[in-house]
Amino acid sequence: MKPYILILLRLSVFFTMILCNKRMDPRVTHPVRGHWSSSLPKQVANPIFYQSEDHSLFIGGEEILYHYNFEIMKNYTIGADPNICQGKPYCKNYVTFVGQLLEKLTVCGTNAYNPGCWAMAGEQFEKLSYPWAEQMAPLTPEINHNILIAGDQVYSTLSRKSNNGVSMMKTFFRKIHGKTPLLYTGDKFLRQPKFVKSIVVEKEDKIQDKILLFFSEDNIESRTLEKRLSMVAQLCKEDSGSTGVNTRYVFSTALKARMMCGNQLSGQYYPHLQDIYFLQGKTGNVIYGLFTNSWNHSAVCSYDIEDIENLFKSSSLWGSSKKDLGIRPGTCLPPPTKTPEQTSEEAINHPELTEWLWPLKNSTVMQNLYYYRKMVVDEITAANENIYRILVLATDDGNVHKVVELEDGVVNALEVIPFNLEGKLHFMELKSNTHVLYLGTTHEVARLPLDDCDAYNKSCTDCIQSGDPFCGWINGKCESVLNHNRSMIYQNLSENATCEHDSTILFLKGNGDASTNKELSTTPDSTIRNKGDPKMILKHDPIDGTLELKITKVMYPGEYKCTSKEKEAECLFSVTDTGTTIQCIWILVSTVLLLILM
Ligand SMILES: *[C@@H]1O[C@H](CO)[C@@H](O)[C@H](O)[C@H]1NC(C)=O
Ligand SMILES: *[C@@H]1O[C@H](CO)[C@@H](O)[C@H](O)[C@H]1NC(C)=O
Ligand SMILES: *[C@@H]1O[C@H](CO)[C@@H](O)[C@H](O)[C@H]1NC(C)=O
């Protein structure tokens, strides 16, 4: 085969895939702008959010901390210490951390290039004198970093100011407070990392507790062409260091692996990690990763926590030739046992696994042409007692998509537009016990109950075909399954579910008097997302008394049934997505032609 033919063939297959990879628009859009949101008194350029136990929100900004309980907004001034940086650009105290630290509500900030922390004492904030407070906040507000608090153990990726004033170029993940020794990762561990998240995975045997660190970093391996790779690192939480004299204070168990997200069958990969959610639910412990590709399209992949552990237990180390080490690199030993020097040397010199972390089923959970930035995952027990997982995905401007994971794929059930003002999303957190989502942008904060069913309240069919396991039909309304006895509420999550006694006329309320052929041009229904110009054609045949309803260009394929009470007429119609199908067929035909021509 001639090389150019091969290239043409690949291109053709590639475009076929792009075109046939439909944009998965939400079935329903629910613009509740302002209904659940409140604006901040002032725009905050880099807001830091903390959701406290009592369900109130703290929002840190430039020398200020807001406390909002969704009724009153209080504020506290958190000024910088007297300083000598006048004239420099960040000569103020920018809050970069708010949270519970050593049992105190603590705020840390840049403090005019002299990072520090303050703890709440009554109505005041008092400066803390922890020697490691300077590693709790960066020098300027936009520096990417990661802080992990696990009980009274504190970890940070920020370095101490060196005595000669030269800032360190290399980044380390280090324990800055807690049980000694205070270890840090080796020289070769991180290459210009950008941190996404860190979590603690607790095991029954505490010695096996792990820290997982998710980040992207420069690629220097020749195995793949990507400039940046998405990585997961694993460390034993009880690591006591190495017996080696020079590596006594280096994490002796830290290893890392490349994270893959994509579809092996179609060869579509999403290299850039955006967000991580650790689902610890009734259906298992699973890491969900949100990834994007260079076109800013998104994919979600899931990884079993056991698979991650097994990978670190079984893979060889990339570039390592040693086999008989006695103790495998990455083995968690009971403290105060230190890792033998031979083993830790291998881990420190060759920290990357040969094998890559592939997602469950070697495929994505979902792919979409939207550019999502944040993700959480919730679980809900539906009326049929099955437990469903809901992916909640948010775009940069804070629009939220509720995507339901089903056996054979996903349904993008709902888009909620919570914010009034245009702002950038900085915060999204789920309180899974109450199923309430908290969001924050540079301008607003919002609280969205995930079991809100108002968007599907048009009719019974609307409600049950929504595909939303949170919602069911009861007493003539679409309501939350959390507020009703599950056996009483009617729910059928299938596309073709019908309501026997549903007498609501879709789009047609109050038009029962249609007597002649007429074409109604409608305003797009706010709850059905329509592309282009939706048209509704209503025909009434005066001889046999039938009503025919046609809707063109609806983005929600499926069958609609409507009945008219007055005339006892019934109309059935279906909308199919012919446009995309034709495109796909056309490209496939050209691919086949190309093959014949060779
Ligand atoms: C802080 O609260 C005080 C008193 O309620 C109010 O007068 C002031 O405008 C607030 N400041 C900001 C920046 O919101
Ligand atoms: C993807 O998003 C980033 C960040 O918003 C933007 O800078 C970039 O131009 C986008 N790329 C494409 C191909 O749209
Ligand atoms: C996933 O792909 C990897 C690499 O091709 C392969 O080693 C592994 O066996 C596959 N796993 C499954 C479940 O198909």
JSON list of N, CA and C and ligand atoms in Angstrom, two decimals, residues 264 355 358-362, ligand 3:
[
{"chain": "A", "resi": 264, "resn": "GLN", "atom": "N", "xyz": [-9.76, 2.54, 23.97]},
{"chain": "A", "resi": 264, "resn": "GLN", "atom": "CA", "xyz": [-8.76, 1.76, 23.22]},
{"chain": "A", "resi": 264, "resn": "GLN", "atom": "C", "xyz": [-9.28, 1.32, 21.87]},
{"chain": "A", "resi": 355, "resn": "GLU", "atom": "N", "xyz": [4.43, 0.07, 33.58]},
{"chain": "A", "resi": 355, "resn": "GLU", "atom": "CA", "xyz": [3.05, -0.05, 33.10]},
{"chain": "A", "resi": 355, "resn": "GLU", "atom": "C", "xyz": [2.25, 1.21, 33.36]},
{"chain": "A", "resi": 358, "resn": "TRP", "atom": "N", "xyz": [-4.56, 2.01, 33.22]},
{"chain": "A", "resi": 358, "resn": "TRP", "atom": "CA", "xyz": [-5.67, 2.08, 32.26]},
{"chain": "A", "resi": 358, "resn": "TRP", "atom": "C", "xyz": [-6.99, 2.17, 33.00]},
{"chain": "A", "resi": 359, "resn": "PRO", "atom": "N", "xyz": [-7.99, 2.82, 32.38]},
{"chain": "A", "resi": 359, "resn": "PRO", "atom": "CA", "xyz": [-9.27, 2.94, 33.08]},
{"chain": "A", "resi": 359, "resn": "PRO", "atom": "C", "xyz": [-10.03, 1.61, 33.08]},
{"chain": "A", "resi": 360, "resn": "LEU", "atom": "N", "xyz": [-11.06, 1.53, 33.90]},
{"chain": "A", "resi": 360, "resn": "LEU", "atom": "CA", "xyz": [-11.92, 0.35, 33.94]},
{"chain": "A", "resi": 360, "resn": "LEU", "atom": "C", "xyz": [-12.46, 0.08, 32.54]},
{"chain": "A", "resi": 361, "resn": "LYS", "atom": "N", "xyz": [-12.48, -1.15, 32.14]},
{"chain": "A", "resi": 361, "resn": "LYS", "atom": "CA", "xyz": [-12.96, -1.61, 30.83]},
{"chain": "A", "resi": 361, "resn": "LYS", "atom": "C", "xyz": [-12.14, -1.04, 29.67]},
{"chain": "A", "resi": 362, "resn": "ASN", "atom": "N", "xyz": [-10.98, -0.44, 29.96]},
{"chain": "A", "resi": 362, "resn": "ASN", "atom": "CA", "xyz": [-10.15, 0.20, 28.93]},
{"chain": "A", "resi": 362, "resn": "ASN", "atom": "C", "xyz": [-10.95, 1.16, 28.07]},
{"chain": "B", "resi": 3, "resn": "LIG", "atom": "C1", "xyz": [-6.33, -2.75, 28.83]},
{"chain": "B", "resi": 3, "resn": "LIG", "atom": "O1", "xyz": [-5.28, -2.42, 27.97]},
{"chain": "B", "resi": 3, "resn": "LIG", "atom": "C2", "xyz": [-3.99, -2.79, 28.44]},
{"chain": "B", "resi": 3, "resn": "LIG", "atom": "C3", "xyz": [-2.93, -2.25, 27.48]},
{"chain": "B", "resi": 3, "resn": "LIG", "atom": "O2", "xyz": [-3.27, -2.49, 26.15]},
{"chain": "B", "resi": 3, "resn": "LIG", "atom": "C4", "xyz": [-3.93, -4.30, 28.59]},
{"chain": "B", "resi": 3, "resn": "LIG", "atom": "O3", "xyz": [-2.69, -4.68, 29.10]},
{"chain": "B", "resi": 3, "resn": "LIG", "atom": "C5", "xyz": [-5.04, -4.74, 29.54]},
{"chain": "B", "resi": 3, "resn": "LIG", "atom": "O4", "xyz": [-5.09, -6.14, 29.63]},
{"chain": "B", "resi": 3, "resn": "LIG", "atom": "C6", "xyz": [-6.40, -4.25, 29.08]},
{"chain": "B", "resi": 3, "resn": "LIG", "atom": "N1", "xyz": [-7.40, -4.53, 30.09]},
{"chain": "B", "resi": 3, "resn": "LIG", "atom": "C7", "xyz": [-8.65, -4.93, 29.81]},
{"chain": "B", "resi": 3, "resn": "LIG", "atom": "C8", "xyz": [-9.56, -5.13, 30.96]},
{"chain": "B", "resi": 3, "resn": "LIG", "atom": "O5", "xyz": [-9.02, -5.10, 28.66]}
]
